[in-house]
Amino acid sequence: MPYTAGKPPLPETPDQLRARIPGWGADLDPADRPSVPRERSDLDSGAHWDFPDRQPETYPRERSIEHEMLPPVFGTAQPLHGLSGKIRRYSYERFSEGRAAHWLLLIAADRVDAGGAHLRSLLTLRPDNPITETGILAEPRRHPIASRRGRVDVRHQVLDPLIVGGPWIVGAAAAFALLRALRRR
């Protein structure tokens, strides 16, 4: 069980695991671990509990299928909502965190949420301004070449303008095509 000081029992003995998985348990001997002698479990942690008090779950939270329960404390500021929430919930309920499908669904849910936020902003009196809010104008003003020297993300920097401005250009083209089609009727 996570979140306790005690280690859970292994489903198989170390000898069974070592026989089945080559290299398993290479660091079982404390002499082979670089963290020993700092790795100690006999020190007083100051905690007054063996298992921390749990935050009440007022509504179902998404959780990994690898974990039996939620951690004792979890965020509640951004509850799942709408279509993006259904995609996220499906990802957590169906796929392990070790599978690409889990993460791709979370990325798709994020894009759905962002698209919904952009559409909602168009319905307000103050829609998003992609020119000022994406930082495109800051690029030429704030030392564009000098600020990029020494960074590790040099390879994809040429794609940044396309990633930031591309969806807006596609959206504007789609809106223009829609308006043009409506005018022809």
CSV table of C-alpha atoms in Angstrom, one decimal:
chain,number,residue,atom,x,y,z
A,1,MET,CA,0.0,0.0,0.0
A,2,PRO,CA,1.5,3.4,-0.9
A,3,TYR,CA,1.8,6.4,1.5
A,4,THR,CA,2.9,4.3,4.5
A,5,ALA,CA,6.4,3.8,5.8
A,6,GLY,CA,6.2,0.0,5.6
A,7,LYS,CA,7.1,-1.8,2.5
A,8,PRO,CA,4.4,-4.1,0.9
A,9,PRO,CA,5.2,-7.8,0.6
A,10,LEU,CA,6.4,-8.9,-2.8
A,11,PRO,CA,4.1,-11.2,-4.7
A,12,GLU,CA,7.2,-13.4,-5.5
A,13,THR,CA,10.3,-14.0,-3.4
A,14,PRO,CA,13.5,-12.3,-4.5
A,15,ASP,CA,15.0,-15.6,-5.6
A,16,GLN,CA,11.9,-16.3,-7.8
A,17,LEU,CA,12.2,-12.9,-9.3
A,18,ARG,CA,15.9,-13.2,-9.9
A,19,ALA,CA,15.4,-16.5,-11.6
A,20,ARG,CA,12.7,-15.2,-13.8
A,21,ILE,CA,14.0,-11.7,-14.7
A,22,PRO,CA,17.7,-11.3,-15.6
A,23,GLY,CA,19.3,-8.5,-13.6
A,24,TRP,CA,16.4,-8.2,-11.1
A,25,GLY,CA,17.6,-7.2,-7.7
A,26,ALA,CA,21.0,-6.0,-8.7
A,27,ASP,CA,20.7,-3.4,-5.9
A,28,LEU,CA,19.3,-5.6,-3.2
A,29,ASP,CA,22.6,-5.8,-1.4
A,30,PRO,CA,22.9,-2.5,0.5
A,31,ALA,CA,26.6,-2.5,-0.3
A,32,ASP,CA,25.8,-2.1,-4.0
A,33,ARG,CA,23.6,1.0,-3.5
A,34,PRO,CA,25.2,4.4,-3.8
A,35,SER,CA,22.6,5.9,-1.3
A,36,VAL,CA,23.8,3.7,1.6
A,37,PRO,CA,24.7,4.7,4.3
A,38,ARG,CA,22.3,7.7,4.0
A,39,GLU,CA,19.4,5.4,3.3
A,40,ARG,CA,18.0,4.8,6.8
A,41,SER,CA,14.5,3.9,8.0
A,42,ASP,CA,15.2,3.9,11.7
A,43,LEU,CA,15.1,7.8,12.1
A,44,ASP,CA,12.2,9.6,13.6
A,45,SER,CA,10.3,11.4,10.9
A,46,GLY,CA,8.3,13.5,13.3
A,47,ALA,CA,5.0,12.3,11.7
A,48,HIS,CA,2.3,11.6,14.2
A,49,TRP,CA,0.5,9.2,11.9
A,50,ASP,CA,1.2,5.9,10.2
A,51,PHE,CA,-1.2,6.7,7.4
A,52,PRO,CA,-2.0,10.3,6.7
A,53,ASP,CA,-5.5,11.7,7.0
A,54,ARG,CA,-7.3,11.5,3.7
A,55,GLN,CA,-8.9,14.4,1.9
A,56,PRO,CA,-12.6,13.7,1.3
A,57,GLU,CA,-13.5,12.9,-2.3
A,58,THR,CA,-16.5,15.0,-2.9
A,59,TYR,CA,-16.9,13.9,-6.5
A,60,PRO,CA,-15.2,11.1,-8.4
A,61,ARG,CA,-11.7,12.0,-9.3
A,62,GLU,CA,-9.7,10.5,-12.2
A,63,ARG,CA,-7.1,8.0,-11.0
A,64,SER,CA,-4.6,5.8,-12.6
A,65,ILE,CA,-5.6,2.1,-12.9
A,66,GLU,CA,-2.2,1.2,-11.4
A,67,HIS,CA,-3.1,2.8,-8.1
A,68,GLU,CA,-5.7,1.3,-5.6
A,69,MET,CA,-6.7,4.7,-4.2
A,70,LEU,CA,-6.2,8.4,-4.6
A,71,PRO,CA,-3.3,10.0,-2.8
A,72,PRO,CA,-4.2,11.5,0.6
A,73,VAL,CA,-4.2,15.0,-0.9
A,74,PHE,CA,-5.3,15.8,-4.4
A,75,GLY,CA,-6.3,18.9,-6.4
A,76,THR,CA,-9.9,20.0,-6.8
A,77,ALA,CA,-9.4,23.3,-8.5
A,78,GLN,CA,-10.0,22.0,-12.1
A,79,PRO,CA,-12.8,19.4,-12.0
A,80,LEU,CA,-13.4,17.5,-15.2
A,81,HIS,CA,-16.1,19.0,-17.4
A,82,GLY,CA,-17.6,18.6,-20.8
A,83,LEU,CA,-16.3,16.5,-23.7
A,84,SER,CA,-12.7,17.0,-22.6
A,85,GLY,CA,-13.5,15.6,-19.2
A,86,LYS,CA,-15.2,12.6,-20.7
A,87,ILE,CA,-12.0,11.9,-22.8
A,88,ARG,CA,-9.8,12.3,-19.8
A,89,ARG,CA,-12.0,10.0,-17.6
A,90,TYR,CA,-12.0,7.4,-20.4
A,91,SER,CA,-8.2,7.6,-20.7
A,92,TYR,CA,-7.7,7.1,-16.9
A,93,GLU,CA,-10.3,4.3,-16.7
A,94,ARG,CA,-9.2,2.4,-19.7
A,95,PHE,CA,-5.4,2.7,-20.2
A,96,SER,CA,-2.4,2.4,-18.1
A,97,GLU,CA,0.0,5.3,-17.7
A,98,GLY,CA,2.6,3.2,-19.4
A,99,ARG,CA,0.6,3.1,-22.7
A,100,ALA,CA,0.8,5.8,-25.3
A,101,ALA,CA,-3.0,5.8,-25.8
A,102,HIS,CA,-3.4,7.1,-22.3
A,103,TRP,CA,-1.2,10.2,-22.9
A,104,LEU,CA,-2.5,10.7,-26.5
A,105,LEU,CA,-6.0,10.8,-25.2
A,106,LEU,CA,-5.0,13.3,-22.5
A,107,ILE,CA,-3.3,15.5,-25.2
A,108,ALA,CA,-6.5,15.3,-27.3
A,109,ALA,CA,-8.6,16.2,-24.3
A,110,ASP,CA,-6.4,19.2,-23.7
A,111,ARG,CA,-6.8,20.3,-27.3
A,112,VAL,CA,-10.6,19.8,-27.1
A,113,ASP,CA,-10.6,21.9,-24.0
A,114,ALA,CA,-8.5,24.7,-25.6
A,115,GLY,CA,-10.7,24.7,-28.7
A,116,GLY,CA,-13.8,25.0,-26.5
A,117,ALA,CA,-12.2,27.9,-24.6
A,118,HIS,CA,-11.4,29.7,-27.9
A,119,LEU,CA,-15.0,29.2,-29.2
A,120,ARG,CA,-16.4,30.5,-25.9
A,121,SER,CA,-14.1,33.5,-26.1
A,122,LEU,CA,-15.5,34.3,-29.6
A,123,LEU,CA,-19.0,34.5,-28.0
A,124,THR,CA,-17.9,37.1,-25.5
A,125,LEU,CA,-17.5,40.8,-26.1
A,126,ARG,CA,-13.7,40.4,-25.5
A,127,PRO,CA,-12.5,37.5,-27.6
A,128,ASP,CA,-9.0,36.1,-27.5
A,129,ASN,CA,-6.4,38.2,-29.3
A,130,PRO,CA,-3.9,35.7,-30.8
A,131,ILE,CA,-1.6,38.5,-31.9
A,132,THR,CA,-0.9,39.9,-28.5
A,133,GLU,CA,-1.7,36.9,-26.3
A,134,THR,CA,0.5,34.3,-28.0
A,135,GLY,CA,3.7,36.3,-27.6
A,136,ILE,CA,4.3,36.5,-31.4
A,137,LEU,CA,4.9,40.3,-31.1
A,138,ALA,CA,7.5,39.8,-28.4
A,139,GLU,CA,9.7,37.5,-30.5
A,140,PRO,CA,11.2,40.3,-32.7
A,141,ARG,CA,11.3,42.8,-29.8
A,142,ARG,CA,13.1,40.8,-27.0
A,143,HIS,CA,16.4,39.8,-28.5
A,144,PRO,CA,15.0,36.9,-30.6
A,145,ILE,CA,18.4,35.4,-31.6
A,146,ALA,CA,20.4,36.2,-28.4
A,147,SER,CA,17.7,34.7,-26.2
A,148,ARG,CA,17.8,31.4,-28.1
A,149,ARG,CA,21.5,30.7,-27.8
A,150,GLY,CA,22.5,27.9,-25.4
A,151,ARG,CA,19.0,26.5,-25.2
A,152,VAL,CA,18.4,22.7,-25.6
A,153,ASP,CA,15.3,23.2,-27.7
A,154,VAL,CA,17.0,24.6,-30.7
A,155,ARG,CA,15.7,22.0,-33.1
A,156,HIS,CA,12.0,22.7,-32.7
A,157,GLN,CA,12.3,26.5,-32.5
A,158,VAL,CA,11.6,26.9,-36.2
A,159,LEU,CA,8.3,25.1,-35.6
A,160,ASP,CA,7.2,27.4,-32.7
A,161,PRO,CA,5.6,30.1,-34.9
A,162,LEU,CA,3.7,27.3,-36.8
A,163,ILE,CA,2.6,25.6,-33.5
A,164,VAL,CA,1.4,28.8,-31.9
A,165,GLY,CA,0.0,30.6,-35.0
A,166,GLY,CA,-1.1,27.6,-37.1
A,167,PRO,CA,-4.4,26.8,-35.3
A,168,TRP,CA,-5.4,30.5,-35.5
A,169,ILE,CA,-4.6,30.6,-39.2
A,170,VAL,CA,-6.5,27.4,-39.9
A,171,GLY,CA,-9.4,28.7,-37.8
A,172,ALA,CA,-9.4,32.0,-39.7
A,173,ALA,CA,-9.3,30.2,-43.0
A,174,ALA,CA,-12.2,28.0,-41.9
A,175,ALA,CA,-14.3,31.0,-40.8
A,176,PHE,CA,-13.5,32.8,-44.0
A,177,ALA,CA,-14.6,29.7,-46.1
A,178,LEU,CA,-17.8,29.4,-44.0
A,179,LEU,CA,-18.7,33.1,-44.5
A,180,ARG,CA,-17.9,32.8,-48.2
A,181,ALA,CA,-20.1,29.7,-48.5
A,182,LEU,CA,-23.0,31.5,-46.7
A,183,ARG,CA,-22.7,34.6,-48.9
A,184,ARG,CA,-23.1,32.4,-52.0
A,185,ARG,CA,-26.4,31.1,-50.9
